[in-house]
């Protein structure tokens, strides 16, 4: 059974600081997604990582994938308050049409002024 | 750009009642997914449909059923509701038109918040 683990689960950081969220998964997969969720809201797609060594950047967020280590990271640079949200990584193990995403527990990020 | 539409957005039901949730995927998306998210939890996959056929099935209770119609919209039918069914229910859609070389990103709708009293 696929397990997806994130750490930390809770992260409180000051504006302007850098930090990294880690996502480990237990079985082989080359399709990993990062989503953002604000309280009570939908899940917003941030990044899709499709191959070993893939790196994507958007604004202050950068995601990477190491399929050999079964590890993805989401790096936050110079955090701002607007980044406060819960961040989920999700893995598509099967890769078929309509195959499920298995989510990590989520990292609740709070950026303090 | 058009997004996934879900209705209703909020639903309050009594125990043992039934509920129907509707999902309208992004135009030209042929795959629909249903997820359940309890308070403070990650989304849990329920079921998916590709071209109107069930594609994958997760931890969906036998009391629940779903289908995808010819216009690609989907409905999740829930019967004999229990208190534990209270959750956010998300529908997501993706497109298979670009083939497996595409991102197959699942785009989520706003969710239906179901409260069972």
JSON list of C-alpha atoms in Angstrom, two decimals:
[
{"chain": "A", "resi": 1, "resn": "UNK", "atom": "CA", "xyz": [0.00, 0.00, 0.00]},
{"chain": "A", "resi": 2, "resn": "UNK", "atom": "CA", "xyz": [1.31, 3.40, -0.95]},
{"chain": "A", "resi": 3, "resn": "UNK", "atom": "CA", "xyz": [2.16, 5.68, 1.94]},
{"chain": "A", "resi": 4, "resn": "UNK", "atom": "CA", "xyz": [2.91, 9.37, 1.53]},
{"chain": "A", "resi": 5, "resn": "UNK", "atom": "CA", "xyz": [4.45, 11.21, 4.44]},
{"chain": "A", "resi": 6, "resn": "UNK", "atom": "CA", "xyz": [5.10, 14.90, 4.80]},
{"chain": "A", "resi": 7, "resn": "UNK", "atom": "CA", "xyz": [7.16, 16.76, 7.33]},
{"chain": "A", "resi": 8, "resn": "UNK", "atom": "CA", "xyz": [6.83, 18.93, 9.10]},
{"chain": "A", "resi": 9, "resn": "UNK", "atom": "CA", "xyz": [3.07, 18.78, 9.62]},
{"chain": "A", "resi": 10, "resn": "UNK", "atom": "CA", "xyz": [3.03, 22.24, 11.17]},
{"chain": "A", "resi": 11, "resn": "UNK", "atom": "CA", "xyz": [5.38, 25.04, 10.26]},
{"chain": "A", "resi": 12, "resn": "UNK", "atom": "CA", "xyz": [5.43, 28.52, 11.72]},
{"chain": "A", "resi": 13, "resn": "UNK", "atom": "CA", "xyz": [7.94, 30.86, 10.17]},
{"chain": "A", "resi": 14, "resn": "UNK", "atom": "CA", "xyz": [8.80, 34.51, 10.02]},
{"chain": "A", "resi": 15, "resn": "UNK", "atom": "CA", "xyz": [8.40, 36.58, 6.91]},
{"chain": "A", "resi": 16, "resn": "UNK", "atom": "CA", "xyz": [11.56, 36.72, 4.87]},
{"chain": "A", "resi": 17, "resn": "UNK", "atom": "CA", "xyz": [12.84, 33.32, 6.02]},
{"chain": "A", "resi": 18, "resn": "UNK", "atom": "CA", "xyz": [13.47, 30.20, 3.94]},
{"chain": "A", "resi": 19, "resn": "UNK", "atom": "CA", "xyz": [12.26, 26.69, 4.66]},
{"chain": "A", "resi": 20, "resn": "UNK", "atom": "CA", "xyz": [11.72, 23.30, 3.03]},
{"chain": "A", "resi": 21, "resn": "UNK", "atom": "CA", "xyz": [8.80, 20.88, 3.25]},
{"chain": "A", "resi": 22, "resn": "UNK", "atom": "CA", "xyz": [9.60, 17.23, 2.61]},
{"chain": "A", "resi": 23, "resn": "UNK", "atom": "CA", "xyz": [7.43, 14.57, 1.01]},
{"chain": "A", "resi": 24, "resn": "UNK", "atom": "CA", "xyz": [8.43, 10.91, 1.14]},
{"chain": "A", "resi": 25, "resn": "UNK", "atom": "CA", "xyz": [6.52, 8.12, -0.56]},
{"chain": "A", "resi": 26, "resn": "UNK", "atom": "CA", "xyz": [6.84, 4.38, -0.21]},
{"chain": "A", "resi": 27, "resn": "UNK", "atom": "CA", "xyz": [6.60, 2.91, -3.70]},
{"chain": "A", "resi": 28, "resn": "UNK", "atom": "CA", "xyz": [7.87, 3.71, -7.15]},
{"chain": "A", "resi": 29, "resn": "UNK", "atom": "CA", "xyz": [6.18, 6.60, -8.88]},
{"chain": "A", "resi": 30, "resn": "UNK", "atom": "CA", "xyz": [7.27, 9.24, -11.33]},
{"chain": "A", "resi": 31, "resn": "UNK", "atom": "CA", "xyz": [4.25, 11.51, -11.02]},
{"chain": "A", "resi": 32, "resn": "UNK", "atom": "CA", "xyz": [4.09, 13.80, -8.05]},
{"chain": "A", "resi": 33, "resn": "UNK", "atom": "CA", "xyz": [1.88, 16.83, -7.49]},
{"chain": "A", "resi": 34, "resn": "UNK", "atom": "CA", "xyz": [1.86, 19.71, -5.03]},
{"chain": "A", "resi": 35, "resn": "UNK", "atom": "CA", "xyz": [-1.39, 21.41, -4.05]},
{"chain": "A", "resi": 36, "resn": "UNK", "atom": "CA", "xyz": [-2.23, 24.37, -1.87]},
{"chain": "A", "resi": 37, "resn": "UNK", "atom": "CA", "xyz": [-5.40, 24.58, 0.23]},
{"chain": "A", "resi": 38, "resn": "UNK", "atom": "CA", "xyz": [-6.72, 27.58, 2.14]},
{"chain": "A", "resi": 39, "resn": "UNK", "atom": "CA", "xyz": [-9.06, 26.80, 5.06]},
{"chain": "A", "resi": 40, "resn": "UNK", "atom": "CA", "xyz": [-12.39, 25.45, 3.84]},
{"chain": "A", "resi": 41, "resn": "UNK", "atom": "CA", "xyz": [-11.43, 26.02, 0.22]},
{"chain": "A", "resi": 42, "resn": "UNK", "atom": "CA", "xyz": [-10.55, 23.93, -2.79]},
{"chain": "A", "resi": 43, "resn": "UNK", "atom": "CA", "xyz": [-7.17, 22.45, -3.67]},
{"chain": "A", "resi": 44, "resn": "UNK", "atom": "CA", "xyz": [-5.13, 24.59, -6.03]},
{"chain": "A", "resi": 45, "resn": "UNK", "atom": "CA", "xyz": [-2.58, 22.86, -8.26]},
{"chain": "A", "resi": 46, "resn": "UNK", "atom": "CA", "xyz": [0.91, 24.27, -7.77]},
{"chain": "A", "resi": 47, "resn": "UNK", "atom": "CA", "xyz": [3.36, 21.90, -9.45]},
{"chain": "A", "resi": 48, "resn": "UNK", "atom": "CA", "xyz": [3.47, 18.70, -11.45]},
{"chain": "A", "resi": 49, "resn": "UNK", "atom": "CA", "xyz": [6.73, 16.75, -11.34]},
{"chain": "A", "resi": 50, "resn": "UNK", "atom": "CA", "xyz": [6.97, 14.00, -13.93]},
{"chain": "A", "resi": 51, "resn": "UNK", "atom": "CA", "xyz": [10.52, 12.72, -13.92]},
{"chain": "A", "resi": 52, "resn": "UNK", "atom": "CA", "xyz": [13.57, 12.18, -11.79]},
{"chain": "A", "resi": 53, "resn": "UNK", "atom": "CA", "xyz": [15.42, 15.42, -11.22]},
{"chain": "A", "resi": 54, "resn": "UNK", "atom": "CA", "xyz": [12.47, 17.59, -12.24]},
{"chain": "A", "resi": 55, "resn": "UNK", "atom": "CA", "xyz": [12.54, 21.07, -10.76]},
{"chain": "A", "resi": 56, "resn": "UNK", "atom": "CA", "xyz": [9.75, 23.61, -11.06]},
{"chain": "A", "resi": 57, "resn": "UNK", "atom": "CA", "xyz": [9.63, 27.17, -9.72]},
{"chain": "A", "resi": 58, "resn": "UNK", "atom": "CA", "xyz": [6.82, 29.65, -9.36]},
{"chain": "A", "resi": 59, "resn": "UNK", "atom": "CA", "xyz": [7.43, 32.83, -7.46]},
{"chain": "A", "resi": 60, "resn": "UNK", "atom": "CA", "xyz": [8.75, 32.05, -3.99]},
{"chain": "A", "resi": 61, "resn": "UNK", "atom": "CA", "xyz": [8.06, 28.32, -4.29]},
{"chain": "A", "resi": 62, "resn": "UNK", "atom": "CA", "xyz": [10.30, 25.71, -5.86]},
{"chain": "A", "resi": 63, "resn": "UNK", "atom": "CA", "xyz": [9.56, 21.99, -6.05]},
{"chain": "A", "resi": 64, "resn": "UNK", "atom": "CA", "xyz": [11.88, 19.12, -6.91]},
{"chain": "A", "resi": 65, "resn": "UNK", "atom": "CA", "xyz": [11.62, 15.37, -7.34]},
{"chain": "A", "resi": 66, "resn": "UNK", "atom": "CA", "xyz": [14.11, 12.58, -6.67]},
{"chain": "A", "resi": 67, "resn": "UNK", "atom": "CA", "xyz": [12.42, 9.36, -7.74]},
{"chain": "A", "resi": 68, "resn": "UNK", "atom": "CA", "xyz": [15.33, 7.18, -6.61]},
{"chain": "A", "resi": 69, "resn": "UNK", "atom": "CA", "xyz": [15.08, 8.52, -3.07]},
{"chain": "A", "resi": 70, "resn": "UNK", "atom": "CA", "xyz": [11.26, 8.67, -3.38]},
{"chain": "A", "resi": 71, "resn": "UNK", "atom": "CA", "xyz": [11.47, 12.23, -2.12]},
{"chain": "A", "resi": 72, "resn": "UNK", "atom": "CA", "xyz": [10.04, 15.54, -3.20]},
{"chain": "A", "resi": 73, "resn": "UNK", "atom": "CA", "xyz": [10.74, 18.91, -1.64]},
{"chain": "A", "resi": 74, "resn": "UNK", "atom": "CA", "xyz": [8.88, 22.19, -1.65]},
{"chain": "A", "resi": 75, "resn": "UNK", "atom": "CA", "xyz": [11.23, 25.05, -0.89]},
{"chain": "A", "resi": 76, "resn": "UNK", "atom": "CA", "xyz": [9.94, 28.40, 0.28]},
{"chain": "A", "resi": 77, "resn": "UNK", "atom": "CA", "xyz": [12.13, 31.43, -0.29]},
{"chain": "A", "resi": 78, "resn": "UNK", "atom": "CA", "xyz": [11.69, 34.70, 1.61]},
{"chain": "A", "resi": 79, "resn": "UNK", "atom": "CA", "xyz": [8.26, 33.76, 2.91]},
{"chain": "A", "resi": 80, "resn": "UNK", "atom": "CA", "xyz": [5.41, 36.26, 2.90]},
{"chain": "A", "resi": 81, "resn": "UNK", "atom": "CA", "xyz": [2.13, 36.16, 4.82]},
{"chain": "A", "resi": 82, "resn": "UNK", "atom": "CA", "xyz": [0.14, 35.30, 1.67]},
{"chain": "A", "resi": 83, "resn": "UNK", "atom": "CA", "xyz": [1.84, 31.90, 1.57]},
{"chain": "A", "resi": 84, "resn": "UNK", "atom": "CA", "xyz": [0.06, 30.85, 4.75]},
{"chain": "A", "resi": 85, "resn": "UNK", "atom": "CA", "xyz": [-1.98, 27.75, 3.81]},
{"chain": "A", "resi": 86, "resn": "UNK", "atom": "CA", "xyz": [-1.88, 23.96, 3.95]},
{"chain": "A", "resi": 87, "resn": "UNK", "atom": "CA", "xyz": [0.36, 22.33, 1.36]},
{"chain": "A", "resi": 88, "resn": "UNK", "atom": "CA", "xyz": [-0.23, 18.77, 0.19]},
{"chain": "A", "resi": 89, "resn": "UNK", "atom": "CA", "xyz": [1.93, 16.53, -1.90]},
{"chain": "A", "resi": 90, "resn": "UNK", "atom": "CA", "xyz": [0.14, 13.78, -3.80]},
{"chain": "A", "resi": 91, "resn": "UNK", "atom": "CA", "xyz": [1.40, 10.75, -5.68]},
{"chain": "A", "resi": 92, "resn": "UNK", "atom": "CA", "xyz": [-0.12, 8.98, -8.67]},
{"chain": "A", "resi": 93, "resn": "UNK", "atom": "CA", "xyz": [1.26, 5.47, -8.39]},
{"chain": "A", "resi": 94, "resn": "UNK", "atom": "CA", "xyz": [-0.70, 3.66, -11.05]},
{"chain": "A", "resi": 95, "resn": "UNK", "atom": "CA", "xyz": [-0.37, 6.14, -13.88]},
{"chain": "A", "resi": 96, "resn": "UNK", "atom": "CA", "xyz": [-3.46, 4.97, -15.70]},
{"chain": "A", "resi": 97, "resn": "UNK", "atom": "CA", "xyz": [-6.42, 6.99, -16.89]},
{"chain": "A", "resi": 98, "resn": "UNK", "atom": "CA", "xyz": [-8.45, 8.01, -13.86]},
{"chain": "A", "resi": 99, "resn": "UNK", "atom": "CA", "xyz": [-5.95, 6.68, -11.37]},
{"chain": "A", "resi": 100, "resn": "UNK", "atom": "CA", "xyz": [-6.17, 8.04, -7.86]},
{"chain": "A", "resi": 101, "resn": "UNK", "atom": "CA", "xyz": [-3.99, 10.52, -6.08]},
{"chain": "A", "resi": 102, "resn": "UNK", "atom": "CA", "xyz": [-2.72, 9.48, -2.67]},
{"chain": "A", "resi": 103, "resn": "UNK", "atom": "CA", "xyz": [-2.12, 12.54, -0.52]},
{"chain": "A", "resi": 104, "resn": "UNK", "atom": "CA", "xyz": [0.30, 13.25, 2.28]},
{"chain": "A", "resi": 105, "resn": "UNK", "atom": "CA", "xyz": [-1.06, 14.48, 5.59]},
{"chain": "A", "resi": 106, "resn": "UNK", "atom": "CA", "xyz": [-0.47, 18.09, 4.61]},
{"chain": "A", "resi": 107, "resn": "UNK", "atom": "CA", "xyz": [1.83, 20.77, 6.03]},
{"chain": "A", "resi": 108, "resn": "UNK", "atom": "CA", "xyz": [0.04, 23.66, 7.68]},
{"chain": "A", "resi": 109, "resn": "UNK", "atom": "CA", "xyz": [2.20, 26.71, 7.06]},
{"chain": "A", "resi": 110, "resn": "UNK", "atom": "CA", "xyz": [1.80, 29.93, 9.01]},
{"chain": "A", "resi": 111, "resn": "UNK", "atom": "CA", "xyz": [3.93, 32.91, 8.03]},
{"chain": "A", "resi": 112, "resn": "UNK", "atom": "CA", "xyz": [4.12, 35.53, 10.74]},
{"chain": "A", "resi": 113, "resn": "UNK", "atom": "CA", "xyz": [4.83, 39.23, 10.07]},
{"chain": "B", "resi": 1, "resn": "UNK", "atom": "CA", "xyz": [-10.97, 29.81, -17.58]},
{"chain": "B", "resi": 2, "resn": "UNK", "atom": "CA", "xyz": [-13.84, 27.50, -16.74]},
{"chain": "B", "resi": 3, "resn": "UNK", "atom": "CA", "xyz": [-13.42, 25.44, -13.61]},
{"chain": "B", "resi": 4, "resn": "UNK", "atom": "CA", "xyz": [-15.03, 22.39, -12.09]},
{"chain": "B", "resi": 5, "resn": "UNK", "atom": "CA", "xyz": [-18.53, 23.12, -10.84]},
{"chain": "B", "resi": 6, "resn": "UNK", "atom": "CA", "xyz": [-20.06, 21.33, -7.88]},
{"chain": "B", "resi": 7, "resn": "UNK", "atom": "CA", "xyz": [-23.54, 21.57, -6.49]},
{"chain": "B", "resi": 8, "resn": "UNK", "atom": "CA", "xyz": [-24.82, 22.08, -3.97]},
{"chain": "B", "resi": 9, "resn": "UNK", "atom": "CA", "xyz": [-22.05, 23.89, -2.13]},
{"chain": "B", "resi": 10, "resn": "UNK", "atom": "CA", "xyz": [-23.57, 23.17, 1.26]},
{"chain": "B", "resi": 11, "resn": "UNK", "atom": "CA", "xyz": [-25.92, 20.39, 2.30]},
{"chain": "B", "resi": 12, "resn": "UNK", "atom": "CA", "xyz": [-27.44, 19.54, 5.64]},
{"chain": "B", "resi": 13, "resn": "UNK", "atom": "CA", "xyz": [-29.07, 16.15, 6.12]},
{"chain": "B", "resi": 14, "resn": "UNK", "atom": "CA", "xyz": [-30.39, 14.01, 8.94]},
{"chain": "B", "resi": 15, "resn": "UNK", "atom": "CA", "xyz": [-29.06, 10.56, 9.74]},
{"chain": "B", "resi": 16, "resn": "UNK", "atom": "CA", "xyz": [-30.41, 7.84, 7.45]},
{"chain": "B", "resi": 17, "resn": "UNK", "atom": "CA", "xyz": [-31.37, 10.34, 4.76]},
{"chain": "B", "resi": 18, "resn": "UNK", "atom": "CA", "xyz": [-29.99, 10.32, 1.23]},
{"chain": "B", "resi": 19, "resn": "UNK", "atom": "CA", "xyz": [-27.96, 12.94, -0.63]},
{"chain": "B", "resi": 20, "resn": "UNK", "atom": "CA", "xyz": [-26.91, 13.52, -4.22]},
{"chain": "B", "resi": 21, "resn": "UNK", "atom": "CA", "xyz": [-23.85, 15.55, -5.09]},
{"chain": "B", "resi": 22, "resn": "UNK", "atom": "CA", "xyz": [-23.28, 16.79, -8.63]},
{"chain": "B", "resi": 23, "resn": "UNK", "atom": "CA", "xyz": [-20.09, 17.57, -10.49]},
{"chain": "B", "resi": 24, "resn": "UNK", "atom": "CA", "xyz": [-19.61, 19.29, -13.84]},
{"chain": "B", "resi": 25, "resn": "UNK", "atom": "CA", "xyz": [-16.04, 18.86, -15.11]},
{"chain": "B", "resi": 26, "resn": "UNK", "atom": "CA", "xyz": [-13.99, 21.40, -16.98]},
{"chain": "B", "resi": 27, "resn": "UNK", "atom": "CA", "xyz": [-15.14, 21.43, -20.65]},
{"chain": "B", "resi": 28, "resn": "UNK", "atom": "CA", "xyz": [-13.45, 18.70, -22.72]},
{"chain": "B", "resi": 29, "resn": "UNK", "atom": "CA", "xyz": [-12.26, 16.87, -19.60]},
{"chain": "B", "resi": 30, "resn": "UNK", "atom": "CA", "xyz": [-13.23, 13.22, -19.80]},
{"chain": "B", "resi": 31, "resn": "UNK", "atom": "CA", "xyz": [-12.15, 11.97, -16.37]},
{"chain": "B", "resi": 32, "resn": "UNK", "atom": "CA", "xyz": [-13.85, 12.70, -13.06]},
{"chain": "B", "resi": 33, "resn": "UNK", "atom": "CA", "xyz": [-12.68, 11.87, -9.55]},
{"chain": "B", "resi": 34, "resn": "UNK", "atom": "CA", "xyz": [-14.40, 12.05, -6.16]},
{"chain": "B", "resi": 35, "resn": "UNK", "atom": "CA", "xyz": [-12.56, 12.67, -2.90]},
{"chain": "B", "resi": 36, "resn": "UNK", "atom": "CA", "xyz": [-13.72, 12.99, 0.70]},
{"chain": "B", "resi": 37, "resn": "UNK", "atom": "CA", "xyz": [-11.92, 15.27, 3.14]},
{"chain": "B", "resi": 38, "resn": "UNK", "atom": "CA", "xyz": [-12.68, 15.16, 6.84]},
{"chain": "B", "resi": 39, "resn": "UNK", "atom": "CA", "xyz": [-11.78, 18.07, 9.15]},
{"chain": "B", "resi": 40, "resn": "UNK", "atom": "CA", "xyz": [-8.03, 18.46, 9.45]},
{"chain": "B", "resi": 41, "resn": "UNK", "atom": "CA", "xyz": [-7.40, 15.47, 7.18]},
{"chain": "B", "resi": 42, "resn": "UNK", "atom": "CA", "xyz": [-6.02, 14.90, 3.73]},
{"chain": "B", "resi": 43, "resn": "UNK", "atom": "CA", "xyz": [-8.38, 14.11, 0.85]},
{"chain": "B", "resi": 44, "resn": "UNK", "atom": "CA", "xyz": [-9.26, 10.44, 0.52]},
{"chain": "B", "resi": 45, "resn": "UNK", "atom": "CA", "xyz": [-10.00, 9.02, -2.91]},
{"chain": "B", "resi": 46, "resn": "UNK", "atom": "CA", "xyz": [-13.46, 7.51, -3.39]},
{"chain": "B", "resi": 47, "resn": "UNK", "atom": "CA", "xyz": [-13.97, 6.67, -7.06]},
{"chain": "B", "resi": 48, "resn": "UNK", "atom": "CA", "xyz": [-13.17, 7.83, -10.58]},
{"chain": "B", "resi": 49, "resn": "UNK", "atom": "CA", "xyz": [-14.62, 7.58, -14.07]},
{"chain": "B", "resi": 50, "resn": "UNK", "atom": "CA", "xyz": [-13.00, 7.78, -17.47]},
{"chain": "B", "resi": 51, "resn": "UNK", "atom": "CA", "xyz": [-15.21, 8.06, -20.52]},
{"chain": "B", "resi": 52, "resn": "UNK", "atom": "CA", "xyz": [-18.25, 7.14, -18.43]},
{"chain": "B", "resi": 53, "resn": "UNK", "atom": "CA", "xyz": [-16.73, 3.89, -17.16]},
{"chain": "B", "resi": 54, "resn": "UNK", "atom": "CA", "xyz": [-15.53, 3.34, -13.60]},
{"chain": "B", "resi": 55, "resn": "UNK", "atom": "CA", "xyz": [-11.77, 3.64, -13.69]},
{"chain": "B", "resi": 56, "resn": "UNK", "atom": "CA", "xyz": [-10.53, 3.27, -10.12]},
{"chain": "B", "resi": 57, "resn": "UNK", "atom": "CA", "xyz": [-12.25, 2.59, -6.82]},
{"chain": "B", "resi": 58, "resn": "UNK", "atom": "CA", "xyz": [-11.03, 3.52, -3.39]},
{"chain": "B", "resi": 59, "resn": "UNK", "atom": "CA", "xyz": [-12.51, 3.40, 0.09]},
{"chain": "B", "resi": 60, "resn": "UNK", "atom": "CA", "xyz": [-16.05, 4.21, -0.96]},
{"chain": "B", "resi": 61, "resn": "UNK", "atom": "CA", "xyz": [-18.73, 2.75, 1.34]},
{"chain": "B", "resi": 62, "resn": "UNK", "atom": "CA", "xyz": [-21.27, 0.40, -0.18]},
{"chain": "B", "resi": 63, "resn": "UNK", "atom": "CA", "xyz": [-23.92, 2.98, 0.79]},
{"chain": "B", "resi": 64, "resn": "UNK", "atom": "CA", "xyz": [-22.43, 5.30, -1.82]},
{"chain": "B", "resi": 65, "resn": "UNK", "atom": "CA", "xyz": [-22.67, 4.98, -5.57]},
{"chain": "B", "resi": 66, "resn": "UNK", "atom": "CA", "xyz": [-21.60, 7.17, -8.43]},
{"chain": "B", "resi": 67, "resn": "UNK", "atom": "CA", "xyz": [-21.80, 7.42, -12.17]},
{"chain": "B", "resi": 68, "resn": "UNK", "atom": "CA", "xyz": [-20.67, 9.57, -15.05]},
{"chain": "B", "resi": 69, "resn": "UNK", "atom": "CA", "xyz": [-23.21, 10.58, -17.65]},
{"chain": "B", "resi": 70, "resn": "UNK", "atom": "CA", "xyz": [-23.01, 11.06, -21.40]},
{"chain": "B", "resi": 71, "resn": "UNK", "atom": "CA", "xyz": [-22.31, 14.78, -20.97]},
{"chain": "B", "resi": 72, "resn": "UNK", "atom": "CA", "xyz": [-19.42, 13.82, -18.62]},
{"chain": "B", "resi": 73, "resn": "UNK", "atom": "CA", "xyz": [-21.01, 15.24, -15.52]},
{"chain": "B", "resi": 74, "resn": "UNK", "atom": "CA", "xyz": [-20.98, 12.95, -12.51]},
{"chain": "B", "resi": 75, "resn": "UNK", "atom": "CA", "xyz": [-23.20, 12.34, -9.51]},
{"chain": "B", "resi": 76, "resn": "UNK", "atom": "CA", "xyz": [-22.33, 10.84, -6.14]},
{"chain": "B", "resi": 77, "resn": "UNK", "atom": "CA", "xyz": [-25.32, 9.26, -4.43]},
{"chain": "B", "resi": 78, "resn": "UNK", "atom": "CA", "xyz": [-25.12, 8.70, -0.71]},
{"chain": "B", "resi": 79, "resn": "UNK", "atom": "CA", "xyz": [-27.72, 6.72, 1.21]},
{"chain": "B", "resi": 80, "resn": "UNK", "atom": "CA", "xyz": [-28.34, 5.88, 4.87]},
{"chain": "B", "resi": 81, "resn": "UNK", "atom": "CA", "xyz": [-26.22, 8.83, 5.88]},
{"chain": "B", "resi": 82, "resn": "UNK", "atom": "CA", "xyz": [-24.20, 8.56, 9.06]},
{"chain": "B", "resi": 83, "resn": "UNK", "atom": "CA", "xyz": [-22.69, 11.25, 11.29]},
{"chain": "B", "resi": 84, "resn": "UNK", "atom": "CA", "xyz": [-19.25, 10.19, 10.08]},
{"chain": "B", "resi": 85, "resn": "UNK", "atom": "CA", "xyz": [-20.15, 11.10, 6.51]},
{"chain": "B", "resi": 86, "resn": "UNK", "atom": "CA", "xyz": [-19.94, 14.78, 7.42]},
{"chain": "B", "resi": 87, "resn": "UNK", "atom": "CA", "xyz": [-17.06, 16.09, 5.33]},
{"chain": "B", "resi": 88, "resn": "UNK", "atom": "CA", "xyz": [-16.01, 18.15, 2.35]},
{"chain": "B", "resi": 89, "resn": "UNK", "atom": "CA", "xyz": [-16.58, 16.25, -0.87]},
{"chain": "B", "resi": 90, "resn": "UNK", "atom": "CA", "xyz": [-14.43, 17.30, -3.79]},
{"chain": "B", "resi": 91, "resn": "UNK", "atom": "CA", "xyz": [-14.83, 16.48, -7.41]},
{"chain": "B", "resi": 92, "resn": "UNK", "atom": "CA", "xyz": [-11.83, 16.81, -9.70]},
{"chain": "B", "resi": 93, "resn": "UNK", "atom": "CA", "xyz": [-11.44, 16.47, -13.44]},
{"chain": "B", "resi": 94, "resn": "UNK", "atom": "CA", "xyz": [-8.62, 15.86, -15.87]},
{"chain": "B", "resi": 95, "resn": "UNK", "atom": "CA", "xyz": [-8.17, 15.54, -19.59]},
{"chain": "B", "resi": 96, "resn": "UNK", "atom": "CA", "xyz": [-6.93, 12.50, -21.42]},
{"chain": "B", "resi": 97, "resn": "UNK", "atom": "CA", "xyz": [-6.82, 14.23, -24.77]},
{"chain": "B", "resi": 98, "resn": "UNK", "atom": "CA", "xyz": [-3.08, 14.86, -24.59]},
{"chain": "B", "resi": 99, "resn": "UNK", "atom": "CA", "xyz": [-2.31, 11.27, -23.70]},
{"chain": "B", "resi": 100, "resn": "UNK", "atom": "CA", "xyz": [-0.05, 10.00, -21.00]},
{"chain": "B", "resi": 101, "resn": "UNK", "atom": "CA", "xyz": [2.64, 12.47, -21.91]},
{"chain": "B", "resi": 102, "resn": "UNK", "atom": "CA", "xyz": [0.44, 15.20, -20.46]},
{"chain": "B", "resi": 103, "resn": "UNK", "atom": "CA", "xyz": [0.50, 16.26, -16.86]},
{"chain": "B", "resi": 104, "resn": "UNK", "atom": "CA", "xyz": [-2.91, 14.69, -16.19]},
{"chain": "B", "resi": 105, "resn": "UNK", "atom": "CA", "xyz": [-3.29, 17.27, -13.49]},
{"chain": "B", "resi": 106, "resn": "UNK", "atom": "CA", "xyz": [-6.46, 16.84, -11.49]},
{"chain": "B", "resi": 107, "resn": "UNK", "atom": "CA", "xyz": [-8.27, 20.15, -11.13]},
{"chain": "B", "resi": 108, "resn": "UNK", "atom": "CA", "xyz": [-10.45, 20.35, -8.07]},
{"chain": "B", "resi": 109, "resn": "UNK", "atom": "CA", "xyz": [-13.85, 21.92, -7.71]},
{"chain": "B", "resi": 110, "resn": "UNK", "atom": "CA", "xyz": [-14.90, 24.12, -4.78]},
{"chain": "B", "resi": 111, "resn": "UNK", "atom": "CA", "xyz": [-16.34, 21.17, -2.87]},
{"chain": "B", "resi": 112, "resn": "UNK", "atom": "CA", "xyz": [-19.66, 20.33, -1.26]},
{"chain": "B", "resi": 113, "resn": "UNK", "atom": "CA", "xyz": [-19.75, 20.61, 2.49]},
{"chain": "B", "resi": 114, "resn": "UNK", "atom": "CA", "xyz": [-22.04, 17.88, 3.81]},
{"chain": "B", "resi": 115, "resn": "UNK", "atom": "CA", "xyz": [-23.24, 18.04, 7.38]},
{"chain": "B", "resi": 116, "resn": "UNK", "atom": "CA", "xyz": [-25.15, 15.08, 8.80]},
{"chain": "B", "resi": 117, "resn": "UNK", "atom": "CA", "xyz": [-27.11, 15.80, 11.96]}
]
